[in-house]
Every structure is written in structure tokens, then in C-alpha cells.
PDB file of C-alpha atoms and ligand atoms in Angstrom:
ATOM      1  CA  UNK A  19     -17.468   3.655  -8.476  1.00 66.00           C
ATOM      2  CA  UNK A  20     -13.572   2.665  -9.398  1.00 73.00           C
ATOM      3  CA  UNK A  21     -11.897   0.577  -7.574  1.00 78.00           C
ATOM      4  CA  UNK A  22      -9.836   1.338  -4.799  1.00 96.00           C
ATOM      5  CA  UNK A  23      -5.782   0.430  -5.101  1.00 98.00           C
ATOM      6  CA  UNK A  24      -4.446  -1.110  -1.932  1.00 98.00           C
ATOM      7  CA  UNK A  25      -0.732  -1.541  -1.713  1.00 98.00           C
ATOM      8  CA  UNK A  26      -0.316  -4.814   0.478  1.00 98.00           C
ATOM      9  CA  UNK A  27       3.214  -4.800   1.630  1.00 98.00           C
ATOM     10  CA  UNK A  28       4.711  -8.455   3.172  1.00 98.00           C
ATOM     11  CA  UNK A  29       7.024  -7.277   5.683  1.00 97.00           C
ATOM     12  CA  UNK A  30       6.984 -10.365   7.961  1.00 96.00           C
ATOM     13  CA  UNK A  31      10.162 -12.279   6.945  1.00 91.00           C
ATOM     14  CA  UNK A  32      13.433 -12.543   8.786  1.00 83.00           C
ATOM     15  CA  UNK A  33      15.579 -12.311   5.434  1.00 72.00           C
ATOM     16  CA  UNK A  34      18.861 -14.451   6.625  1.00 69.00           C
ATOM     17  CA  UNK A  35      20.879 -14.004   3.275  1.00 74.00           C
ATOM     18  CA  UNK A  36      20.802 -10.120   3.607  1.00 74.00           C
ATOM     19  CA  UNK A  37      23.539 -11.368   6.727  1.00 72.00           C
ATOM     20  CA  UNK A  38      22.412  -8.280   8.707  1.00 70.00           C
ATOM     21  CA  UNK A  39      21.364  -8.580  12.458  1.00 82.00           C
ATOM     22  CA  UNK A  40      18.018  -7.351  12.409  1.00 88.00           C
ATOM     23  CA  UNK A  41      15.610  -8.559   9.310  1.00 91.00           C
ATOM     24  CA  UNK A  42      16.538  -6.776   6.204  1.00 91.00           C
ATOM     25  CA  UNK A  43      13.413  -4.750   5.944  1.00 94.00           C
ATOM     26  CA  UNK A  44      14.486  -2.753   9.067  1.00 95.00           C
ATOM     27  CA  UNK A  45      17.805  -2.477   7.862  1.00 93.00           C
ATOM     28  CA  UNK A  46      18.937   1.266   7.383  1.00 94.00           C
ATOM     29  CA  UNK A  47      19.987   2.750   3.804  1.00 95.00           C
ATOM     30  CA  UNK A  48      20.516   6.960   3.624  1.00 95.00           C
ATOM     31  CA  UNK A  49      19.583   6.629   7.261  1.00 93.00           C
ATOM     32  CA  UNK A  50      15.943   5.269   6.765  1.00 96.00           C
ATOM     33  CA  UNK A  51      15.117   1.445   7.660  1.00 97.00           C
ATOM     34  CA  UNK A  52      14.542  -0.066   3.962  1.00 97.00           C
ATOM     35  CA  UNK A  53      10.552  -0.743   4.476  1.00 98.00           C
ATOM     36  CA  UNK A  54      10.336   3.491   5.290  1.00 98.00           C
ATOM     37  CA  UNK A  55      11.116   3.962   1.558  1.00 98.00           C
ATOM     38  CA  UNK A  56       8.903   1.579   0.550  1.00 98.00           C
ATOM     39  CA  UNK A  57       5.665   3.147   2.702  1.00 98.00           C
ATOM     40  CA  UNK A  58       6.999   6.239   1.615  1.00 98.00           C
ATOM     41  CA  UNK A  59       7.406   5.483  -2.689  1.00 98.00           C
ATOM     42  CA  UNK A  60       3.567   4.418  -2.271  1.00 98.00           C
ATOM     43  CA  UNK A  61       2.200   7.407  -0.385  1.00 98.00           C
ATOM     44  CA  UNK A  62       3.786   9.520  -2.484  1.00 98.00           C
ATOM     45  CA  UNK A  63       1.672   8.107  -5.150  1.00 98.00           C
ATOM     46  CA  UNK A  64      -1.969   9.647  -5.918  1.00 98.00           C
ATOM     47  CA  UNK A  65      -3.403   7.036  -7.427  1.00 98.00           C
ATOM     48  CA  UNK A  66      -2.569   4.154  -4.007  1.00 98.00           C
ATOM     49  CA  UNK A  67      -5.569   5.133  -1.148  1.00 98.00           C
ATOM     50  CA  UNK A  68      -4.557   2.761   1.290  1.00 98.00           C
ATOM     51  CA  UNK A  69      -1.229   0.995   2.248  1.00 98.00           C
ATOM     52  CA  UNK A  70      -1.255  -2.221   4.784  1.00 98.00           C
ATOM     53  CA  UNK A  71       2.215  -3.356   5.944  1.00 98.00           C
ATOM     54  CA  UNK A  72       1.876  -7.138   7.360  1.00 98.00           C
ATOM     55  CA  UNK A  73       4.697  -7.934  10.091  1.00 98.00           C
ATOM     56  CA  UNK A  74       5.144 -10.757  12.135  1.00 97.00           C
ATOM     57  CA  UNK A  75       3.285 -11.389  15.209  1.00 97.00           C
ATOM     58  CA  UNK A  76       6.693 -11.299  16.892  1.00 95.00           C
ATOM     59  CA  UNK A  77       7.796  -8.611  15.537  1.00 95.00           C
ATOM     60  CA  UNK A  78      10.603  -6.276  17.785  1.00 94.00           C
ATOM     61  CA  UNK A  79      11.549  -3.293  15.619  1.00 95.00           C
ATOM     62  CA  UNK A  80       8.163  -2.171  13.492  1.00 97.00           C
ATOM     63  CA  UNK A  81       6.846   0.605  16.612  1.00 97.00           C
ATOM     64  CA  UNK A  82      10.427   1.713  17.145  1.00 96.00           C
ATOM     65  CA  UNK A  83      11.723   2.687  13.094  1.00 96.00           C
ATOM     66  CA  UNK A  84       8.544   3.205  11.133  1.00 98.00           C
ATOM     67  CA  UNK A  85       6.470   6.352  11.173  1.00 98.00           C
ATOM     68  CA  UNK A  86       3.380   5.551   9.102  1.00 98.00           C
ATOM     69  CA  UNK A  87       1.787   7.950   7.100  1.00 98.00           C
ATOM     70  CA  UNK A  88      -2.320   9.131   7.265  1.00 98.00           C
ATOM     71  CA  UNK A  89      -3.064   6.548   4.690  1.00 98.00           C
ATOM     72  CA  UNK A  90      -1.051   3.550   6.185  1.00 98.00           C
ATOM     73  CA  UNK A  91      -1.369   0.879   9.208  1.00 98.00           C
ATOM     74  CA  UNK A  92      -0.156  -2.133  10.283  1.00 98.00           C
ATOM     75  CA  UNK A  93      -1.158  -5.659  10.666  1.00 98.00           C
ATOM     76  CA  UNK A  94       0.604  -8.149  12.888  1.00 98.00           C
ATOM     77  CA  UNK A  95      -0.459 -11.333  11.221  1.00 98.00           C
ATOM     78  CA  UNK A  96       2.785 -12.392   9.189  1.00 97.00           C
ATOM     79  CA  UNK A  97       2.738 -16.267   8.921  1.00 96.00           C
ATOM     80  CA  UNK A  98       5.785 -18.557   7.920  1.00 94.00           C
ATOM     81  CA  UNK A  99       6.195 -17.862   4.153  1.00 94.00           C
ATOM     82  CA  UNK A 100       5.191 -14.954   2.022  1.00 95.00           C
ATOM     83  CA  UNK A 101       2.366 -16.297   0.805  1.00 96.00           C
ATOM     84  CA  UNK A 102       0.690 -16.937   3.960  1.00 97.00           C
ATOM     85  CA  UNK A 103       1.527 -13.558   5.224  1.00 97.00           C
ATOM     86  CA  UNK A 104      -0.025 -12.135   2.595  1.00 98.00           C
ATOM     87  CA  UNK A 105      -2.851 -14.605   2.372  1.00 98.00           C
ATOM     88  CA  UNK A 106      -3.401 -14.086   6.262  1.00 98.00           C
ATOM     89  CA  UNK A 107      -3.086 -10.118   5.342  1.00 98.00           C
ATOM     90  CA  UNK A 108      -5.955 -10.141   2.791  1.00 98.00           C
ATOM     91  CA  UNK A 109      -7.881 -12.663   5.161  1.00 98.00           C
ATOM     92  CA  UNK A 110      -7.809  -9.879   7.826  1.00 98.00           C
ATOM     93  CA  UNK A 111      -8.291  -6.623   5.532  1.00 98.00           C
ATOM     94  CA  UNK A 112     -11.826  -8.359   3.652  1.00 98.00           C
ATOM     95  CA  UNK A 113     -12.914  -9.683   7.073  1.00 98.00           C
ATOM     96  CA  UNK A 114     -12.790  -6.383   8.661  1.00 98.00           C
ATOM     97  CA  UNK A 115     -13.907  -4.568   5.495  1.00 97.00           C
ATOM     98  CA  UNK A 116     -11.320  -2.378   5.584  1.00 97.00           C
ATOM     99  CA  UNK A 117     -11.096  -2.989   1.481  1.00 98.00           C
ATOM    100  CA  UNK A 118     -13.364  -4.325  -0.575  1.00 98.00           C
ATOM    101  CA  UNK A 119     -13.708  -7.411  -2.725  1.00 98.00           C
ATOM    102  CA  UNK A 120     -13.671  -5.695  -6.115  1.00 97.00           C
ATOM    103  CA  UNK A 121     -10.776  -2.950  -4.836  1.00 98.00           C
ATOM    104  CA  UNK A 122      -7.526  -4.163  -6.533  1.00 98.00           C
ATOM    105  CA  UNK A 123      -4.451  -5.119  -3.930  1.00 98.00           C
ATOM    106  CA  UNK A 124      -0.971  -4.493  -5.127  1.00 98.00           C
ATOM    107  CA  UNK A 125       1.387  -6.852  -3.669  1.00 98.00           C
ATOM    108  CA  UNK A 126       4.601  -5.495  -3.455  1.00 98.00           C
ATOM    109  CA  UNK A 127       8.123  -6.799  -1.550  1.00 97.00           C
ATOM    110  CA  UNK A 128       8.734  -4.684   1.353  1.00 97.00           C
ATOM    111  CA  UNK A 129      12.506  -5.285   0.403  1.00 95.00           C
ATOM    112  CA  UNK A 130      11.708  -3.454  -3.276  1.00 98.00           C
ATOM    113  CA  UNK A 131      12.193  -0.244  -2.114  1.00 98.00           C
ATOM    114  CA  UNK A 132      14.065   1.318  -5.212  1.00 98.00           C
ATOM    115  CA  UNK A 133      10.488   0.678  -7.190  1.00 98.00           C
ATOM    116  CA  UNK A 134      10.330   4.097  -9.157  1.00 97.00           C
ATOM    117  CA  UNK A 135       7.390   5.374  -9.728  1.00 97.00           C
ATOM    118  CA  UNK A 136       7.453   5.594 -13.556  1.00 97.00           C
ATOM    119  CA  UNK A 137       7.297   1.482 -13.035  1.00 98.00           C
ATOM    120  CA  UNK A 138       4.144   1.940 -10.690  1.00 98.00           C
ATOM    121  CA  UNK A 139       2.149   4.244 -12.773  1.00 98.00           C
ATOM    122  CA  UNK A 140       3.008   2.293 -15.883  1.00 98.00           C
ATOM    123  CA  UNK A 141       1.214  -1.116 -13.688  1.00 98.00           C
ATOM    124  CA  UNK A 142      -1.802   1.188 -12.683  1.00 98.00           C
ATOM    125  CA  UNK A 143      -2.261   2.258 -16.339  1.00 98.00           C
ATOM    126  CA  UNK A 144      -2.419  -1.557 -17.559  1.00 98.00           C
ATOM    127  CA  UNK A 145      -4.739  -2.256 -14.321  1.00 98.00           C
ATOM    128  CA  UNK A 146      -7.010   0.465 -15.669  1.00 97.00           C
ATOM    129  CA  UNK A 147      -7.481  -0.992 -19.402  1.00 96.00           C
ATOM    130  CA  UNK A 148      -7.365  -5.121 -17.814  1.00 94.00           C
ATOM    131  CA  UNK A 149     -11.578  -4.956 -18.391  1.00 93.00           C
ATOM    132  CA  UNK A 150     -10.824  -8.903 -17.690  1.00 95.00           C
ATOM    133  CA  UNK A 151      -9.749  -8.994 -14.664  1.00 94.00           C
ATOM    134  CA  UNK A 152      -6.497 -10.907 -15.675  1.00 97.00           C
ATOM    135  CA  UNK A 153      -4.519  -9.052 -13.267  1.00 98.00           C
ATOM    136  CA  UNK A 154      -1.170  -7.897 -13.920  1.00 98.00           C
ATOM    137  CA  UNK A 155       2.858  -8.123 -12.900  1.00 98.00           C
ATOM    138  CA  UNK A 156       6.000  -5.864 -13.016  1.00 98.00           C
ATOM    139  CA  UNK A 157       8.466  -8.047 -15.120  1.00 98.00           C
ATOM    140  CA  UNK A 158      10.943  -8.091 -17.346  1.00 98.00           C
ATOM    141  CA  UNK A 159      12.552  -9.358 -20.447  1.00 98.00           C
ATOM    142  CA  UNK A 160      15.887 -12.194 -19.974  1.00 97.00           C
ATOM    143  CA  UNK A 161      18.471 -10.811 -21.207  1.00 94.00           C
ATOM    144  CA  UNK A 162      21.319 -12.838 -20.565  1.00 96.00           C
ATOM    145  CA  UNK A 163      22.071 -16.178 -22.042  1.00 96.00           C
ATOM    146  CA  UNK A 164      20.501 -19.051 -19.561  1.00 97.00           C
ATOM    147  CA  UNK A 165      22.373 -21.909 -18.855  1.00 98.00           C
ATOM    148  CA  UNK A 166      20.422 -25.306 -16.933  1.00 97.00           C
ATOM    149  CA  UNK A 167      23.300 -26.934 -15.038  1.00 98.00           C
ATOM    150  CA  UNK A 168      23.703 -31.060 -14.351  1.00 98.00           C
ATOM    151  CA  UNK A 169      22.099 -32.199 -11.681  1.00 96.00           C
ATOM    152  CA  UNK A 170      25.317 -33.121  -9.772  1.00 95.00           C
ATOM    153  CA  UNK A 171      27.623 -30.214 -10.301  1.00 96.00           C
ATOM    154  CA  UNK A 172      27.643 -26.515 -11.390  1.00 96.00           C
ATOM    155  CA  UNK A 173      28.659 -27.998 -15.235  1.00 98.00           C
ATOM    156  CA  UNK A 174      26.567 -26.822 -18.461  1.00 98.00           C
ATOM    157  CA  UNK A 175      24.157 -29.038 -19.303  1.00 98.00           C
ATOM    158  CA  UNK A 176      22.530 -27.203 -21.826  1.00 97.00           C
ATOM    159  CA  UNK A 177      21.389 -23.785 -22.967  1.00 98.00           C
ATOM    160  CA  UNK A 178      17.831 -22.811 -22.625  1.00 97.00           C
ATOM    161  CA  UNK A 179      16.113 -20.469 -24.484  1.00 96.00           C
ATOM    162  CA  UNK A 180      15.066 -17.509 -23.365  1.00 95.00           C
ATOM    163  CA  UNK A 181      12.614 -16.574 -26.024  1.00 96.00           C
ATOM    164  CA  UNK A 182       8.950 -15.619 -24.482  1.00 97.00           C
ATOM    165  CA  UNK A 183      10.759 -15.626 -20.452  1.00 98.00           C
ATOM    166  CA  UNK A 184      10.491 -12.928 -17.986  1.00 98.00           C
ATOM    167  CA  UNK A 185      11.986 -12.419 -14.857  1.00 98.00           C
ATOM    168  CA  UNK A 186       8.570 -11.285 -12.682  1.00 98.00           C
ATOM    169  CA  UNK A 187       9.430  -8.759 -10.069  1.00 98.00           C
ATOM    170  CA  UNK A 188       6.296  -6.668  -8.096  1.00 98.00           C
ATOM    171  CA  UNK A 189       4.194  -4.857  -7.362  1.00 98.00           C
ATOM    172  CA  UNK A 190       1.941  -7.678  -8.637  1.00 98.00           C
ATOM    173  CA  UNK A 191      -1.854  -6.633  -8.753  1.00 98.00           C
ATOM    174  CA  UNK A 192      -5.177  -8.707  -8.762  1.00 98.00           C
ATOM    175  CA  UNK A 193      -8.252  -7.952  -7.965  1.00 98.00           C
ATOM    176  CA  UNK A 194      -9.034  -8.929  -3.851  1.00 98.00           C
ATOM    177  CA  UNK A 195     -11.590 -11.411  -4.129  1.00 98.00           C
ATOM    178  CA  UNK A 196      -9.212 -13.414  -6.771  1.00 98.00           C
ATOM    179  CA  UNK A 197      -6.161 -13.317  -5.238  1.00 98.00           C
ATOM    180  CA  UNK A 198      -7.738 -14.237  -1.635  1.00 98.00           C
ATOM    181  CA  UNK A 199      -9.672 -17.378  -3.159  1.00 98.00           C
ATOM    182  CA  UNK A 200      -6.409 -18.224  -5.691  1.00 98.00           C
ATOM    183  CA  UNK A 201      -4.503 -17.991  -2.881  1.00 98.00           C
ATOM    184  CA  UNK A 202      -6.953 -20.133   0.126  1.00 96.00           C
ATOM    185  CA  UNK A 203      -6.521 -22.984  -3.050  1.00 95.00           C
ATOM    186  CA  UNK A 204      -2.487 -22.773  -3.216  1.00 94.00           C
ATOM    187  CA  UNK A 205      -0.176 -25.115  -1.419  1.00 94.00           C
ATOM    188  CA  UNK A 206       1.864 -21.607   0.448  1.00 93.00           C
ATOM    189  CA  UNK A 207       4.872 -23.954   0.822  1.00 89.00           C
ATOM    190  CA  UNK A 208       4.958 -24.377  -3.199  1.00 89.00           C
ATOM    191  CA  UNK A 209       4.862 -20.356  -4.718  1.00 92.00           C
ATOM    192  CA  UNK A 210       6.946 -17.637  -4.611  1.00 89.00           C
ATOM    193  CA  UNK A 211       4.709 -15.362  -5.823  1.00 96.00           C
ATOM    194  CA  UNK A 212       1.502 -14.151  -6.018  1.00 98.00           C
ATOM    195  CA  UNK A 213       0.676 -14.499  -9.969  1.00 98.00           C
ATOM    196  CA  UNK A 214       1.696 -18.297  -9.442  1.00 97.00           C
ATOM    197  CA  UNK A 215      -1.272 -18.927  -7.409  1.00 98.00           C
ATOM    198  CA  UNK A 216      -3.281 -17.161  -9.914  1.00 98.00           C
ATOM    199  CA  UNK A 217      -2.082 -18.894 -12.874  1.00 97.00           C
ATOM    200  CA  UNK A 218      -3.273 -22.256 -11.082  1.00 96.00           C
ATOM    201  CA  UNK A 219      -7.102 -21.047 -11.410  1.00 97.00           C
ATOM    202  CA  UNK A 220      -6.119 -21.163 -15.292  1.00 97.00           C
ATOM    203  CA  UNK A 221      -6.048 -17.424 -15.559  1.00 98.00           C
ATOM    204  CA  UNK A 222      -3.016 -15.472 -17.090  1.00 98.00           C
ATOM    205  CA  UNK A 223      -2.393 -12.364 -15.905  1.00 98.00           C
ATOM    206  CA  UNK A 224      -0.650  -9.389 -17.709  1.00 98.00           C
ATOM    207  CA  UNK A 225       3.242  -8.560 -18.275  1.00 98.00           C
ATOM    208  CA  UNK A 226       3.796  -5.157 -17.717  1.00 98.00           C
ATOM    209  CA  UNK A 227       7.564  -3.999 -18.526  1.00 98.00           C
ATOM    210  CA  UNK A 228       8.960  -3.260 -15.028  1.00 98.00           C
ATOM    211  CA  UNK A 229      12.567  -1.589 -14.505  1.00 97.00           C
ATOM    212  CA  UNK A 230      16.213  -3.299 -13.603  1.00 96.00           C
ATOM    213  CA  UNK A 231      16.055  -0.709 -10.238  1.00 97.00           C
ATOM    214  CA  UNK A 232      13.503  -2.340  -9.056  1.00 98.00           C
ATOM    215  CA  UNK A 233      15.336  -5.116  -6.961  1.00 97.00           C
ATOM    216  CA  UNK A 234      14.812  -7.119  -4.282  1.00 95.00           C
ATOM    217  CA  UNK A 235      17.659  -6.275  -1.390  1.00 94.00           C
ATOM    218  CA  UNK A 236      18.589  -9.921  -0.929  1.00 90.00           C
ATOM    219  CA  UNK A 237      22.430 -10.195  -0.239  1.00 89.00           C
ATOM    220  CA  UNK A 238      24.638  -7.630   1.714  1.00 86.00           C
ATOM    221  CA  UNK A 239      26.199  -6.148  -1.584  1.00 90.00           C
ATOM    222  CA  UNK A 240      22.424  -5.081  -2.668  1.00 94.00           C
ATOM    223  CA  UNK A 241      22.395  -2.023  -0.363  1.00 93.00           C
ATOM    224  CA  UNK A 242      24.956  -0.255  -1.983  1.00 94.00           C
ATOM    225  CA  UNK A 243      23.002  -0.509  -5.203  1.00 96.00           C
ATOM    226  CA  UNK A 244      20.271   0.132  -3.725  1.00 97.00           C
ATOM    227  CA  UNK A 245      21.085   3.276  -1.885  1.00 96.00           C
ATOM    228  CA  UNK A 246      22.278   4.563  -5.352  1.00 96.00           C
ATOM    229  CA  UNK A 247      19.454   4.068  -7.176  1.00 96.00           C
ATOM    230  CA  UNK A 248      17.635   5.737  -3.679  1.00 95.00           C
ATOM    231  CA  UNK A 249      20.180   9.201  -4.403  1.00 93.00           C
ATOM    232  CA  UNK A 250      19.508   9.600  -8.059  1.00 88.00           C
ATOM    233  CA  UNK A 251      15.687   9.418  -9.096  1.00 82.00           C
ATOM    234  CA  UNK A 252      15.244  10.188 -12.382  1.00 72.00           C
ATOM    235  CA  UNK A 253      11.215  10.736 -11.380  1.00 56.00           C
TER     236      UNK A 253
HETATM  237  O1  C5P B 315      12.601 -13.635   1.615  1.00 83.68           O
HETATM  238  P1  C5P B 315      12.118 -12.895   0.419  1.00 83.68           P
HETATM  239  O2  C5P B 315      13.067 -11.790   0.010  1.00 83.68           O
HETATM  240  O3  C5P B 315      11.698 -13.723  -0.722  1.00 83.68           O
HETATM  241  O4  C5P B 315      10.795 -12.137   0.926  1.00 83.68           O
HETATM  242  C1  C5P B 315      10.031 -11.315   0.073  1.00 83.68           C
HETATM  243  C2  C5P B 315       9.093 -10.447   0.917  1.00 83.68           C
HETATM  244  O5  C5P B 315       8.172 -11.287   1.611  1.00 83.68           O
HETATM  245  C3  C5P B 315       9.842  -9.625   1.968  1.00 83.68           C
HETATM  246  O6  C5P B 315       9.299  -8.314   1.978  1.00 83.68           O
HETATM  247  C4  C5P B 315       9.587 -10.389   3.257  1.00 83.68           C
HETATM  248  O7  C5P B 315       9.584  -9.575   4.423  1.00 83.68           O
HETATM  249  C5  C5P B 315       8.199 -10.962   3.005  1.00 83.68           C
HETATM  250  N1  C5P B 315       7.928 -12.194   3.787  1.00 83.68           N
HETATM  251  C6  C5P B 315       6.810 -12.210   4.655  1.00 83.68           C
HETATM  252  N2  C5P B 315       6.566 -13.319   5.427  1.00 83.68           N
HETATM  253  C7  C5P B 315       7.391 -14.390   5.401  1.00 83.68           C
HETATM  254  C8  C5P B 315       8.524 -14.384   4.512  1.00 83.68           C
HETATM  255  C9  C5P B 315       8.754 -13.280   3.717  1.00 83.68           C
HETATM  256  O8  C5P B 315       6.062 -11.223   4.715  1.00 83.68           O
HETATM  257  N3  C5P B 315       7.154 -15.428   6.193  1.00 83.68           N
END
């Protein structure tokens, strides 16, 4: 039988640069609280069966703002950095068999909620040919010029090439079973995301071109991006 997909959506953070008052997932953009479009761009989706949003034990706002869809539910076992949210997340998913080990998770920033789907299917169609299990990454390309500054001051030190880098965005997708034992091995304090704690198990997952609308809402001035890209999808 094929694997299921399972989006896995980290939702537990409190996201202080975003400068709002409530955490930035909850903020509202086209009157919707950010992590609705983000459910919503995965149930729309054929090819996703399930979709677990992990919030913070603590959490004041989920119940009130988010209406979750047939294929959706919740899980209130955030931790203190992504990676333990997520790692806690998986923990609670296998444990309760709600997905299974060889079903592939696709961990994706509850904050990325511009991610169009031409992005997603083009990840699912490189998850379907990765016979090696490698796993794969939304990403893409450095474009600009990259500059490493002194350690004391914002001066140029030097410019580094940017042959061969990528700037990894998600959904990033791995089979259960791997990323729950890559990421029980990781120090949670040390990666940002999920491919990192794959790559320490020696494995190297896939680059799969991902798209410049697919951003992570991280300062106030991202919402009005955002909310364009959110008024003109061109899929
Ligand atoms: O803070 P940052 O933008 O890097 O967070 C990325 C994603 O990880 C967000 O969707 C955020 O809610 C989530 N996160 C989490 N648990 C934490 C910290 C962040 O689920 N402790």
C-alpha cells in the first residue's frame, strides 16, 4: 500500500519579532488568523490525508480562531523550540498510531501560509520517485551576492560564494520513523530545521526547487506581502 502524507504543522511558538500581541500564527491577514490558510492550502490538496497542527500546552487562542477541517486535529504538546514541538508531535502521532512508521510527514511552518500549491505538488512528485528514502526539502537557489561580516562590526569581511547554496524553506518531508529517530538523536537547542537533524545520521536528503512566495511571516512588514501573494494565486 503507498504511503500515507501527513502534513505536521508546528504551531506552538510565540513569534516575538512578528511585534504583534497575540503569536503570529493567530494573527489575522484577509480576515483569517495566518495558521487558517495554512490548514486550509493543505486540505485543499488531494494528495495530504491527514493534517496535525501541534500548539502549545498553554495555548489561549487555537479553540476560539481555527475551524479544522474533516481531515485535521490538534495536538497540545508544543515544547520550547521547534524541534521539540515537532519531535514531541511525531512522539504522540506514532505512539497513538494515528500514522504509521513508513507514512511520510511533511513538516511545514505554520507561519508559511503563502505555500502555493504548484510548490507542494512539485515536493510530492520528488517524494514519489525518492525509492531511497533520502527525504526531501522546498529550497531555493542564492541569488544575491553573500557577504560574511567581521566579527566585531557590520564591516565586509569577505565575499562568500554562493555556488552549490540554497536557502531551505518547507514543507520538508521524511519518512516518520527517520525523522522521529534523527530527531530523538539531535541536540533540539542546536537545529533549525528538520533536514539538519537528518543530515547528522549521514543521509542527504533531496533539493526540490521551492518558490520566493513561500515565506516565513517573521517581521511586521511580512503581512502585507503576504496578504498579496494570499489575493493573487496564480494556482
Ligand atoms: O519562530 P520561527 O518562525 O522560526 O518558528 C517556525 C515555526 O515553528 C512556527 O510555525 C512556530 O509556531 C513553530 N514553533 C513551534 N514551537 C516552538 C517554536 C516555534 O511549534 N517552541
Amino acid at each position: 500500500m503507498k504511503p500515507h502524507n501527513i502534513a505536521l504543522l508546528p504551531a506552538a511558538g510565540v513569534g516575538s519579532r512578528f511585534g504583534a500581541n497575540i503569536p503570529k500564527q493567530y494573527a489575522r491577514l484577509l480576515n483569517k488568523p495566518v495558521l487558517q490558510h495554512t490548514i486550509d492550502l493543505f486540505a485543499a490538496n488531494p494528495r495530504i490525508s491527514q493534517i496535525a497542527v501541534v500548539v502549545s500546552p498553554n495555548d489561549e487562542w487555537f479553540d476560539d480562531c481555527i475551524a479544522l477541517p474533516p481531515q485535521a486535529a490538534v495536538y497540545r504538546v508544543g515544547g520550547n523550540s521547534r524541534a521539540e514541538s515537532i519531535a514531541n508531535g511525531l512522539t504522540y502521532l506514532l505512539h497513538h498510531k494515528m500514522i504509521d512508521e513508513t507514512d511520510t510527514v511533511l513538516v511545514h511552518d505554520a507561519a508559511r501560509c503563502c505555500l502555493p500549491q504548484t510548490a507542494l505538488n512539485r515536493l510530492l512528485d520528488a517524494l514519489e520517485q525518492d525509492h531511497e528514502n533520502r527525504g526531501a526539502i522546498l529550497a531555493i537557489p542564492v541569488a544575491d551576492t553573500l557577504k560574511r561580516q567581521t566579527p566585531n562590526a557590520p564591516h565586509i569581511a569577505h565575499t562568500v560564494s554562493r555556488e552549490y547554496l540554497w536557502q531551505a524553506q518547507t514543507p520538508q518531508a521524511f519518512q516518520a520513523a527517520l525523522l522521529h529517530h534523527a530527531l530523538q538523536q539531535a541536540d533540539w537547542t542546536q537545529i533549525t530545521d528538520d533536514a539538519s537533524a537528518i543530515e547528522l545520521l549521514g543521509i542527504q536528503p533531496i533539493l526540490v526547487e521551492g518558490d520566493s512566495r513561500n515565506i516565513k511571516l517573521t517581521r511586521p512588514d511580512d503581512a502585507r506581502l503576504a496578504a498579496y501573494f494570499l489575493q493573487n494565486p496564480d494556482n
